[in-house]
mmCIF file with all atom_site columns, N, CA and C in Angstrom:
data_model
loop_
_atom_site.group_PDB
_atom_site.id
_atom_site.type_symbol
_atom_site.label_atom_id
_atom_site.label_alt_id
_atom_site.label_comp_id
_atom_site.label_asym_id
_atom_site.label_entity_id
_atom_site.label_seq_id
_atom_site.pdbx_PDB_ins_code
_atom_site.Cartn_x
_atom_site.Cartn_y
_atom_site.Cartn_z
_atom_site.occupancy
_atom_site.B_iso_or_equiv
_atom_site.pdbx_formal_charge
_atom_site.auth_seq_id
_atom_site.auth_comp_id
_atom_site.auth_asym_id
_atom_site.auth_atom_id
_atom_site.pdbx_PDB_model_num
ATOM 1   N N  . MET A 1 1  ? 86.215 -2.420  116.949 1.00 92.00 ? 546 MET A N  1
ATOM 2   C CA . MET A 1 1  ? 85.317 -3.461  117.688 1.00 92.00 ? 546 MET A CA 1
ATOM 3   C C  . MET A 1 1  ? 84.987 -3.380  118.917 1.00 92.00 ? 546 MET A C  1
ATOM 4   N N  . SER A 1 2  ? 83.648 -4.124  119.595 1.00 93.00 ? 547 SER A N  1
ATOM 5   C CA . SER A 1 2  ? 83.682 -3.642  121.271 1.00 93.00 ? 547 SER A CA 1
ATOM 6   C C  . SER A 1 2  ? 83.327 -4.918  121.543 1.00 93.00 ? 547 SER A C  1
ATOM 7   N N  . CYS A 1 3  ? 83.502 -5.219  122.988 1.00 93.00 ? 548 CYS A N  1
ATOM 8   C CA . CYS A 1 3  ? 83.225 -6.562  123.336 1.00 93.00 ? 548 CYS A CA 1
ATOM 9   C C  . CYS A 1 3  ? 82.866 -6.603  124.507 1.00 93.00 ? 548 CYS A C  1
ATOM 10  N N  . GLY A 1 4  ? 82.362 -6.936  125.057 1.00 93.00 ? 549 GLY A N  1
ATOM 11  C CA . GLY A 1 4  ? 81.739 -7.155  126.664 1.00 93.00 ? 549 GLY A CA 1
ATOM 12  C C  . GLY A 1 4  ? 81.392 -8.584  127.146 1.00 93.00 ? 549 GLY A C  1
ATOM 13  N N  . ALA A 1 5  ? 81.180 -8.578  128.462 1.00 94.00 ? 550 ALA A N  1
ATOM 14  C CA . ALA A 1 5  ? 81.382 -10.103 129.189 1.00 94.00 ? 550 ALA A CA 1
ATOM 15  C C  . ALA A 1 5  ? 80.587 -10.040 130.525 1.00 94.00 ? 550 ALA A C  1
ATOM 16  N N  . SER A 1 6  ? 79.739 -10.930 130.887 1.00 94.00 ? 551 SER A N  1
ATOM 17  C CA . SER A 1 6  ? 79.152 -10.871 132.569 1.00 94.00 ? 551 SER A CA 1
ATOM 18  C C  . SER A 1 6  ? 79.458 -12.385 132.646 1.00 94.00 ? 551 SER A C  1
ATOM 19  N N  . VAL A 1 7  ? 79.278 -12.502 133.945 1.00 94.00 ? 552 VAL A N  1
ATOM 20  C CA . VAL A 1 7  ? 79.374 -13.962 134.429 1.00 94.00 ? 552 VAL A CA 1
ATOM 21  C C  . VAL A 1 7  ? 78.085 -13.913 135.102 1.00 94.00 ? 552 VAL A C  1
ATOM 22  N N  . LEU A 1 8  ? 77.345 -15.201 135.100 1.00 91.00 ? 553 LEU A N  1
ATOM 23  C CA . LEU A 1 8  ? 76.593 -15.690 135.338 1.00 91.00 ? 553 LEU A CA 1
ATOM 24  C C  . LEU A 1 8  ? 76.487 -16.072 136.350 1.00 91.00 ? 553 LEU A C  1
ATOM 25  N N  . GLY A 1 9  ? 75.566 -16.013 138.027 1.00 85.00 ? 554 GLY A N  1
ATOM 26  C CA . GLY A 1 9  ? 76.182 -16.318 139.230 1.00 85.00 ? 554 GLY A CA 1
ATOM 27  C C  . GLY A 1 9  ? 77.503 -15.637 139.669 1.00 85.00 ? 554 GLY A C  1
ATOM 28  N N  . LYS A 1 10 ? 77.921 -14.504 139.150 1.00 88.00 ? 555 LYS A N  1
ATOM 29  C CA . LYS A 1 10 ? 78.503 -13.838 139.689 1.00 88.00 ? 555 LYS A CA 1
ATOM 30  C C  . LYS A 1 10 ? 78.340 -12.063 139.650 1.00 88.00 ? 555 LYS A C  1
ATOM 31  N N  . ALA A 1 11 ? 77.546 -11.694 140.602 1.00 86.00 ? 556 ALA A N  1
ATOM 32  C CA . ALA A 1 11 ? 76.762 -10.218 140.857 1.00 86.00 ? 556 ALA A CA 1
ATOM 33  C C  . ALA A 1 11 ? 77.996 -9.207  140.750 1.00 86.00 ? 556 ALA A C  1
ATOM 34  N N  . GLY A 1 12 ? 77.692 -8.252  139.936 1.00 87.00 ? 557 GLY A N  1
ATOM 35  C CA . GLY A 1 12 ? 78.444 -7.141  139.630 1.00 87.00 ? 557 GLY A CA 1
ATOM 36  C C  . GLY A 1 12 ? 80.030 -7.239  138.617 1.00 87.00 ? 557 GLY A C  1
ATOM 37  N N  . TYR A 1 13 ? 79.776 -8.219  138.223 1.00 89.00 ? 558 TYR A N  1
ATOM 38  C CA . TYR A 1 13 ? 80.999 -8.736  137.052 1.00 89.00 ? 558 TYR A CA 1
ATOM 39  C C  . TYR A 1 13 ? 80.700 -7.977  135.806 1.00 89.00 ? 558 TYR A C  1
ATOM 40  N N  . HIS A 1 14 ? 81.370 -7.723  135.507 1.00 89.00 ? 559 HIS A N  1
ATOM 41  C CA . HIS A 1 14 ? 81.118 -7.154  133.834 1.00 89.00 ? 559 HIS A CA 1
ATOM 42  C C  . HIS A 1 14 ? 82.332 -6.419  133.561 1.00 89.00 ? 559 HIS A C  1
ATOM 43  N N  . ASP A 1 15 ? 82.660 -6.603  132.147 1.00 89.00 ? 560 ASP A N  1
ATOM 44  C CA . ASP A 1 15 ? 83.907 -6.106  131.418 1.00 89.00 ? 560 ASP A CA 1
ATOM 45  C C  . ASP A 1 15 ? 83.534 -5.848  130.027 1.00 89.00 ? 560 ASP A C  1
ATOM 46  N N  . PHE A 1 16 ? 83.540 -4.505  129.821 1.00 92.00 ? 561 PHE A N  1
ATOM 47  C CA . PHE A 1 16 ? 83.335 -3.912  128.525 1.00 92.00 ? 561 PHE A CA 1
ATOM 48  C C  . PHE A 1 16 ? 84.456 -3.377  128.202 1.00 92.00 ? 561 PHE A C  1
ATOM 49  N N  . HIS A 1 17 ? 84.782 -3.347  126.830 1.00 92.00 ? 562 HIS A N  1
ATOM 50  C CA . HIS A 1 17 ? 86.071 -2.224  125.919 1.00 92.00 ? 562 HIS A CA 1
ATOM 51  C C  . HIS A 1 17 ? 85.106 -1.660  124.512 1.00 92.00 ? 562 HIS A C  1
ATOM 52  N N  . PRO A 1 18 ? 85.036 -0.752  124.812 1.00 92.00 ? 563 PRO A N  1
ATOM 53  C CA . PRO A 1 18 ? 84.181 -0.052  123.401 1.00 92.00 ? 563 PRO A CA 1
ATOM 54  C C  . PRO A 1 18 ? 85.235 0.062   122.088 1.00 92.00 ? 563 PRO A C  1
ATOM 55  N N  . SER A 1 19 ? 86.394 -0.081  121.978 1.00 92.00 ? 564 SER A N  1
ATOM 56  C CA . SER A 1 19 ? 86.877 0.243   120.893 1.00 92.00 ? 564 SER A CA 1
ATOM 57  C C  . SER A 1 19 ? 88.168 -0.874  121.108 1.00 92.00 ? 564 SER A C  1
ATOM 58  N N  . ILE A 1 20 ? 88.286 -1.607  120.516 1.00 90.00 ? 565 ILE A N  1
ATOM 59  C CA . ILE A 1 20 ? 89.855 -2.616  120.692 1.00 90.00 ? 565 ILE A CA 1
ATOM 60  C C  . ILE A 1 20 ? 90.162 -3.243  119.109 1.00 90.00 ? 565 ILE A C  1
ATOM 61  N N  . PRO A 1 21 ? 91.271 -3.304  118.824 1.00 89.00 ? 566 PRO A N  1
ATOM 62  C CA . PRO A 1 21 ? 91.643 -3.933  117.878 1.00 89.00 ? 566 PRO A CA 1
ATOM 63  C C  . PRO A 1 21 ? 90.946 -5.174  117.517 1.00 89.00 ? 566 PRO A C  1
ATOM 64  N N  . ALA A 1 22 ? 90.914 -5.759  116.161 1.00 81.00 ? 567 ALA A N  1
ATOM 65  C CA . ALA A 1 22 ? 90.592 -7.210  115.675 1.00 81.00 ? 567 ALA A CA 1
ATOM 66  C C  . ALA A 1 22 ? 91.434 -8.272  115.950 1.00 81.00 ? 567 ALA A C  1
ATOM 67  N N  . ASP A 1 23 ? 92.628 -7.894  116.316 1.00 87.00 ? 568 ASP A N  1
ATOM 68  C CA . ASP A 1 23 ? 93.637 -9.027  116.458 1.00 87.00 ? 568 ASP A CA 1
ATOM 69  C C  . ASP A 1 23 ? 93.830 -8.817  118.295 1.00 87.00 ? 568 ASP A C  1
ATOM 70  N N  . TYR A 1 24 ? 93.205 -8.488  119.010 1.00 86.00 ? 569 TYR A N  1
ATOM 71  C CA . TYR A 1 24 ? 93.128 -8.466  120.258 1.00 86.00 ? 569 TYR A CA 1
ATOM 72  C C  . TYR A 1 24 ? 92.701 -9.640  120.985 1.00 86.00 ? 569 TYR A C  1
ATOM 73  N N  . TRP A 1 25 ? 93.671 -10.583 121.724 1.00 85.00 ? 570 TRP A N  1
ATOM 74  C CA . TRP A 1 25 ? 93.772 -11.480 122.376 1.00 85.00 ? 570 TRP A CA 1
ATOM 75  C C  . TRP A 1 25 ? 92.434 -11.315 123.872 1.00 85.00 ? 570 TRP A C  1
ATOM 76  N N  . TRP A 1 26 ? 91.534 -11.568 123.862 1.00 79.00 ? 571 TRP A N  1
ATOM 77  C CA . TRP A 1 26 ? 90.592 -11.048 125.084 1.00 79.00 ? 571 TRP A CA 1
ATOM 78  C C  . TRP A 1 26 ? 90.649 -11.962 125.759 1.00 79.00 ? 571 TRP A C  1
ATOM 79  N N  . HIS A 1 27 ? 90.479 -11.299 127.179 1.00 82.00 ? 572 HIS A N  1
ATOM 80  C CA . HIS A 1 27 ? 91.049 -12.328 128.454 1.00 82.00 ? 572 HIS A CA 1
ATOM 81  C C  . HIS A 1 27 ? 90.059 -11.383 129.354 1.00 82.00 ? 572 HIS A C  1
ATOM 82  N N  . SER A 1 28 ? 89.537 -12.257 130.773 1.00 81.00 ? 573 SER A N  1
ATOM 83  C CA . SER A 1 28 ? 88.807 -11.798 131.454 1.00 81.00 ? 573 SER A CA 1
ATOM 84  C C  . SER A 1 28 ? 89.329 -12.334 133.059 1.00 81.00 ? 573 SER A C  1
ATOM 85  N N  . ALA A 1 29 ? 89.262 -11.583 133.906 1.00 85.00 ? 574 ALA A N  1
ATOM 86  C CA . ALA A 1 29 ? 90.192 -11.936 135.278 1.00 85.00 ? 574 ALA A CA 1
ATOM 87  C C  . ALA A 1 29 ? 88.543 -11.701 136.051 1.00 85.00 ? 574 ALA A C  1
ATOM 88  N N  . VAL A 1 30 ? 88.074 -12.949 136.636 1.00 87.00 ? 575 VAL A N  1
ATOM 89  C CA . VAL A 1 30 ? 86.892 -13.022 137.318 1.00 87.00 ? 575 VAL A CA 1
ATOM 90  C C  . VAL A 1 30 ? 87.622 -13.570 138.774 1.00 87.00 ? 575 VAL A C  1
ATOM 91  N N  . THR A 1 31 ? 87.182 -12.536 139.746 1.00 88.00 ? 576 THR A N  1
ATOM 92  C CA . THR A 1 31 ? 88.029 -12.666 141.183 1.00 88.00 ? 576 THR A CA 1
ATOM 93  C C  . THR A 1 31 ? 86.647 -13.121 142.190 1.00 88.00 ? 576 THR A C  1
ATOM 94  N N  . ASP A 1 32 ? 86.954 -13.772 143.244 1.00 89.00 ? 577 ASP A N  1
ATOM 95  C CA . ASP A 1 32 ? 86.341 -13.687 144.498 1.00 89.00 ? 577 ASP A CA 1
ATOM 96  C C  . ASP A 1 32 ? 85.116 -14.871 144.043 1.00 89.00 ? 577 ASP A C  1
ATOM 97  N N  . ILE A 1 33 ? 85.955 -15.799 143.409 1.00 90.00 ? 578 ILE A N  1
ATOM 98  C CA . ILE A 1 33 ? 84.735 -16.940 142.976 1.00 90.00 ? 578 ILE A CA 1
ATOM 99  C C  . ILE A 1 33 ? 84.876 -17.658 143.911 1.00 90.00 ? 578 ILE A C  1
ATOM 100 N N  . GLN A 1 34 ? 83.374 -18.874 144.297 1.00 93.00 ? 579 GLN A N  1
ATOM 101 C CA . GLN A 1 34 ? 83.582 -19.768 145.417 1.00 93.00 ? 579 GLN A CA 1
ATOM 102 C C  . GLN A 1 34 ? 83.692 -21.387 144.422 1.00 93.00 ? 579 GLN A C  1
ATOM 103 N N  . LEU A 1 35 ? 84.533 -21.629 145.430 1.00 96.00 ? 580 LEU A N  1
ATOM 104 C CA . LEU A 1 35 ? 85.152 -23.193 144.949 1.00 96.00 ? 580 LEU A CA 1
ATOM 105 C C  . LEU A 1 35 ? 83.811 -24.303 144.859 1.00 96.00 ? 580 LEU A C  1
ATOM 106 N N  . ASP A 1 36 ? 83.686 -24.932 143.765 1.00 96.00 ? 581 ASP A N  1
ATOM 107 C CA . ASP A 1 36 ? 82.859 -25.996 143.384 1.00 96.00 ? 581 ASP A CA 1
ATOM 108 C C  . ASP A 1 36 ? 81.379 -25.162 143.135 1.00 96.00 ? 581 ASP A C  1
ATOM 109 N N  . ARG A 1 37 ? 81.226 -24.555 142.546 1.00 94.00 ? 582 ARG A N  1
ATOM 110 C CA . ARG A 1 37 ? 80.664 -23.967 142.218 1.00 94.00 ? 582 ARG A CA 1
ATOM 111 C C  . ARG A 1 37 ? 80.803 -23.492 140.495 1.00 94.00 ? 582 ARG A C  1
ATOM 112 N N  . THR A 1 38 ? 79.558 -23.232 139.733 1.00 94.00 ? 583 THR A N  1
ATOM 113 C CA . THR A 1 38 ? 79.953 -23.541 138.345 1.00 94.00 ? 583 THR A CA 1
ATOM 114 C C  . THR A 1 38 ? 78.824 -22.265 138.143 1.00 94.00 ? 583 THR A C  1
ATOM 115 N N  . TYR A 1 39 ? 79.872 -21.669 136.947 1.00 94.00 ? 584 TYR A N  1
ATOM 116 C CA . TYR A 1 39 ? 79.602 -20.018 136.743 1.00 94.00 ? 584 TYR A CA 1
ATOM 117 C C  . TYR A 1 39 ? 79.682 -19.858 134.788 1.00 94.00 ? 584 TYR A C  1
ATOM 118 N N  . LYS A 1 40 ? 78.978 -19.130 134.286 1.00 95.00 ? 585 LYS A N  1
ATOM 119 C CA . LYS A 1 40 ? 79.055 -18.830 133.347 1.00 95.00 ? 585 LYS A CA 1
ATOM 120 C C  . LYS A 1 40 ? 79.316 -17.765 132.797 1.00 95.00 ? 585 LYS A C  1
ATOM 121 N N  . LEU A 1 41 ? 80.526 -17.615 131.614 1.00 94.00 ? 586 LEU A N  1
ATOM 122 C CA . LEU A 1 41 ? 80.812 -16.467 131.473 1.00 94.00 ? 586 LEU A CA 1
ATOM 123 C C  . LEU A 1 41 ? 80.224 -16.071 129.802 1.00 94.00 ? 586 LEU A C  1
ATOM 124 N N  . GLU A 1 42 ? 79.676 -15.160 129.947 1.00 96.00 ? 587 GLU A N  1
ATOM 125 C CA . GLU A 1 42 ? 78.989 -15.342 128.450 1.00 96.00 ? 587 GLU A CA 1
ATOM 126 C C  . GLU A 1 42 ? 79.235 -13.806 127.733 1.00 96.00 ? 587 GLU A C  1
ATOM 127 N N  . ALA A 1 43 ? 80.069 -13.873 126.745 1.00 94.00 ? 588 ALA A N  1
ATOM 128 C CA . ALA A 1 43 ? 80.676 -12.601 125.629 1.00 94.00 ? 588 ALA A CA 1
ATOM 129 C C  . ALA A 1 43 ? 80.115 -12.534 124.963 1.00 94.00 ? 588 ALA A C  1
ATOM 130 N N  . LYS A 1 44 ? 80.512 -11.660 124.209 1.00 95.00 ? 589 LYS A N  1
ATOM 131 C CA . LYS A 1 44 ? 79.788 -10.595 122.802 1.00 95.00 ? 589 LYS A CA 1
ATOM 132 C C  . LYS A 1 44 ? 80.936 -9.740  122.325 1.00 95.00 ? 589 LYS A C  1
ATOM 133 N N  . CYS A 1 45 ? 81.143 -9.768  121.081 1.00 93.00 ? 590 CYS A N  1
ATOM 134 C CA . CYS A 1 45 ? 81.653 -8.594  119.689 1.00 93.00 ? 590 CYS A CA 1
ATOM 135 C C  . CYS A 1 45 ? 81.050 -8.632  119.192 1.00 93.00 ? 590 CYS A C  1
ATOM 136 N N  . ASP A 1 46 ? 80.942 -6.906  118.828 1.00 95.00 ? 591 ASP A N  1
ATOM 137 C CA . ASP A 1 46 ? 80.238 -6.304  117.632 1.00 95.00 ? 591 ASP A CA 1
ATOM 138 C C  . ASP A 1 46 ? 81.747 -5.901  116.742 1.00 95.00 ? 591 ASP A C  1
ATOM 139 N N  . PHE A 1 47 ? 81.276 -6.121  115.519 1.00 93.00 ? 592 PHE A N  1
ATOM 140 C CA . PHE A 1 47 ? 82.257 -5.747  114.260 1.00 93.00 ? 592 PHE A CA 1
ATOM 141 C C  . PHE A 1 47 ? 81.725 -5.615  113.215 1.00 93.00 ? 592 PHE A C  1
ATOM 142 N N  . THR A 1 48 ? 82.287 -4.520  112.661 1.00 92.00 ? 593 THR A N  1
ATOM 143 C CA . THR A 1 48 ? 82.224 -4.520  111.020 1.00 92.00 ? 593 THR A CA 1
ATOM 144 C C  . THR A 1 48 ? 82.791 -5.399  110.000 1.00 92.00 ? 593 THR A C  1
ATOM 145 N N  . ALA A 1 49 ? 81.885 -6.186  109.186 1.00 91.00 ? 594 ALA A N  1
ATOM 146 C CA . ALA A 1 49 ? 82.221 -7.672  108.483 1.00 91.00 ? 594 ALA A CA 1
ATOM 147 C C  . ALA A 1 49 ? 82.558 -6.617  106.974 1.00 91.00 ? 594 ALA A C  1
ATOM 148 N N  . THR A 1 50 ? 83.962 -7.152  106.018 1.00 91.00 ? 595 THR A N  1
ATOM 149 C CA . THR A 1 50 ? 83.753 -6.762  104.852 1.00 91.00 ? 595 THR A CA 1
ATOM 150 C C  . THR A 1 50 ? 84.334 -7.720  104.058 1.00 91.00 ? 595 THR A C  1
ATOM 151 N N  . ASN A 1 51 ? 83.923 -7.434  102.687 1.00 90.00 ? 596 ASN A N  1
ATOM 152 C CA . ASN A 1 51 ? 83.941 -9.161  101.928 1.00 90.00 ? 596 ASN A CA 1
ATOM 153 C C  . ASN A 1 51 ? 84.957 -8.217  100.618 1.00 90.00 ? 596 ASN A C  1
ATOM 154 N N  . GLY A 1 52 ? 85.743 -7.215  100.934 1.00 89.00 ? 597 GLY A N  1
ATOM 155 C CA . GLY A 1 52 ? 85.871 -6.563  99.425  1.00 89.00 ? 597 GLY A CA 1
ATOM 156 C C  . GLY A 1 52 ? 85.597 -5.547  98.859  1.00 89.00 ? 597 GLY A C  1
ATOM 157 N N  . HIS A 1 53 ? 83.780 -5.711  98.629  1.00 93.00 ? 598 HIS A N  1
ATOM 158 C CA . HIS A 1 53 ? 83.030 -5.418  98.212  1.00 93.00 ? 598 HIS A CA 1
ATOM 159 C C  . HIS A 1 53 ? 82.256 -4.095  99.021  1.00 93.00 ? 598 HIS A C  1
ATOM 160 N N  . THR A 1 54 ? 81.856 -4.889  100.144 1.00 95.00 ? 599 THR A N  1
ATOM 161 C CA . THR A 1 54 ? 80.583 -4.055  100.793 1.00 95.00 ? 599 THR A CA 1
ATOM 162 C C  . THR A 1 54 ? 80.708 -4.464  102.520 1.00 95.00 ? 599 THR A C  1
ATOM 163 N N  . THR A 1 55 ? 80.551 -3.429  103.255 1.00 95.00 ? 600 THR A N  1
ATOM 164 C CA . THR A 1 55 ? 80.584 -3.942  104.424 1.00 95.00 ? 600 THR A CA 1
ATOM 165 C C  . THR A 1 55 ? 79.143 -4.339  105.310 1.00 95.00 ? 600 THR A C  1
ATOM 166 N N  . ALA A 1 56 ? 78.884 -4.898  106.047 1.00 96.00 ? 601 ALA A N  1
ATOM 167 C CA . ALA A 1 56 ? 77.625 -5.256  107.107 1.00 96.00 ? 601 ALA A CA 1
ATOM 168 C C  . ALA A 1 56 ? 78.128 -5.263  108.800 1.00 96.00 ? 601 ALA A C  1
ATOM 169 N N  . PRO A 1 57 ? 77.104 -5.246  109.483 1.00 96.00 ? 602 PRO A N  1
ATOM 170 C CA . PRO A 1 57 ? 77.719 -5.434  111.011 1.00 96.00 ? 602 PRO A CA 1
ATOM 171 C C  . PRO A 1 57 ? 77.302 -7.190  111.428 1.00 96.00 ? 602 PRO A C  1
ATOM 172 N N  . GLY A 1 58 ? 78.350 -7.266  112.309 1.00 94.00 ? 603 GLY A N  1
ATOM 173 C CA . GLY A 1 58 ? 78.677 -8.521  112.905 1.00 94.00 ? 603 GLY A CA 1
ATOM 174 C C  . GLY A 1 58 ? 78.448 -8.701  113.772 1.00 94.00 ? 603 GLY A C  1
ATOM 175 N N  . ASN A 1 59 ? 78.649 -9.844  114.769 1.00 94.00 ? 604 ASN A N  1
ATOM 176 C CA . ASN A 1 59 ? 79.008 -10.142 116.231 1.00 94.00 ? 604 ASN A CA 1
ATOM 177 C C  . ASN A 1 59 ? 79.559 -12.006 116.161 1.00 94.00 ? 604 ASN A C  1
ATOM 178 N N  . VAL A 1 60 ? 79.981 -11.906 117.192 1.00 94.00 ? 605 VAL A N  1
ATOM 179 C CA . VAL A 1 60 ? 80.211 -13.418 117.460 1.00 94.00 ? 605 VAL A CA 1
ATOM 180 C C  . VAL A 1 60 ? 79.962 -13.432 119.169 1.00 94.00 ? 605 VAL A C  1
ATOM 181 N N  . ARG A 1 61 ? 79.199 -14.316 119.544 1.00 96.00 ? 606 ARG A N  1
ATOM 182 C CA . ARG A 1 61 ? 79.175 -14.509 120.995 1.00 96.00 ? 606 ARG A CA 1
ATOM 183 C C  . ARG A 1 61 ? 79.456 -15.972 121.666 1.00 96.00 ? 606 ARG A C  1
ATOM 184 N N  . PHE A 1 62 ? 79.774 -15.787 122.813 1.00 94.00 ? 607 PHE A N  1
ATOM 185 C CA . PHE A 1 62 ? 79.999 -17.151 123.467 1.00 94.00 ? 607 PHE A CA 1
ATOM 186 C C  . PHE A 1 62 ? 79.854 -17.236 124.785 1.00 94.00 ? 607 PHE A C  1
ATOM 187 N N  . ILE A 1 63 ? 79.663 -18.455 125.382 1.00 96.00 ? 608 ILE A N  1
ATOM 188 C CA . ILE A 1 63 ? 79.424 -18.935 126.647 1.00 96.00 ? 608 ILE A CA 1
ATOM 189 C C  . ILE A 1 63 ? 80.594 -19.567 127.387 1.00 96.00 ? 608 ILE A C  1
ATOM 190 N N  . VAL A 1 64 ? 81.229 -19.596 128.235 1.00 93.00 ? 609 VAL A N  1
ATOM 191 C CA . VAL A 1 64 ? 82.148 -20.912 128.822 1.00 93.00 ? 609 VAL A CA 1
ATOM 192 C C  . VAL A 1 64 ? 81.580 -21.039 130.085 1.00 93.00 ? 609 VAL A C  1
ATOM 193 N N  . GLU A 1 65 ? 81.331 -22.223 130.090 1.00 96.00 ? 610 GLU A N  1
ATOM 194 C CA . GLU A 1 65 ? 81.233 -23.004 131.363 1.00 96.00 ? 610 GLU A CA 1
ATOM 195 C C  . GLU A 1 65 ? 82.190 -23.092 132.541 1.00 96.00 ? 610 GLU A C  1
ATOM 196 N N  . PHE A 1 66 ? 82.457 -22.599 133.901 1.00 93.00 ? 611 PHE A N  1
ATOM 197 C CA . PHE A 1 66 ? 83.392 -23.074 134.456 1.00 93.00 ? 611 PHE A CA 1
ATOM 198 C C  . PHE A 1 66 ? 83.336 -23.365 135.691 1.00 93.00 ? 611 PHE A C  1
ATOM 199 N N  . THR A 1 67 ? 83.977 -24.538 136.493 1.00 94.00 ? 612 THR A N  1
ATOM 200 C CA . THR A 1 67 ? 83.894 -24.551 137.476 1.00 94.00 ? 612 THR A CA 1
ATOM 201 C C  . THR A 1 67 ? 85.318 -24.676 138.450 1.00 94.00 ? 612 THR A C  1
ATOM 202 N N  . LEU A 1 68 ? 86.118 -24.005 139.156 1.00 93.00 ? 613 LEU A N  1
ATOM 203 C CA . LEU A 1 68 ? 87.215 -24.405 139.903 1.00 93.00 ? 613 LEU A CA 1
ATOM 204 C C  . LEU A 1 68 ? 86.809 -25.516 141.331 1.00 93.00 ? 613 LEU A C  1
ATOM 205 N N  . HIS A 1 69 ? 87.399 -26.718 141.434 1.00 95.00 ? 614 HIS A N  1
ATOM 206 C CA . HIS A 1 69 ? 87.007 -27.408 142.168 1.00 95.00 ? 614 HIS A CA 1
ATOM 207 C C  . HIS A 1 69 ? 88.141 -27.567 143.176 1.00 95.00 ? 614 HIS A C  1
ATOM 208 N N  . SER A 1 70 ? 87.244 -27.900 144.427 1.00 93.00 ? 615 SER A N  1
ATOM 209 C CA . SER A 1 70 ? 88.181 -27.880 145.874 1.00 93.00 ? 615 SER A CA 1
ATOM 210 C C  . SER A 1 70 ? 89.058 -29.100 145.945 1.00 93.00 ? 615 SER A C  1
ATOM 211 N N  . SER A 1 71 ? 88.816 -29.925 145.410 1.00 84.00 ? 616 SER A N  1
ATOM 212 C CA . SER A 1 71 ? 89.764 -31.574 145.175 1.00 84.00 ? 616 SER A CA 1
ATOM 213 C C  . SER A 1 71 ? 89.895 -31.838 143.704 1.00 84.00 ? 616 SER A C  1
#
């Protein structure tokens, strides 16, 4: 499985792993972010799915919107 992420609003941030196990607990560390500003972490994993008889490509995508508040 391969997974990658980027943060909208944070130029230059990206996280990509070309080969990770299916049971990996994916995490991402974003540094030097501004308080009271909203960011979006966009992530995608590509994998091969199987139903016991055949395989097919699959993927999952998600977006996490986050803000660190100053008070």
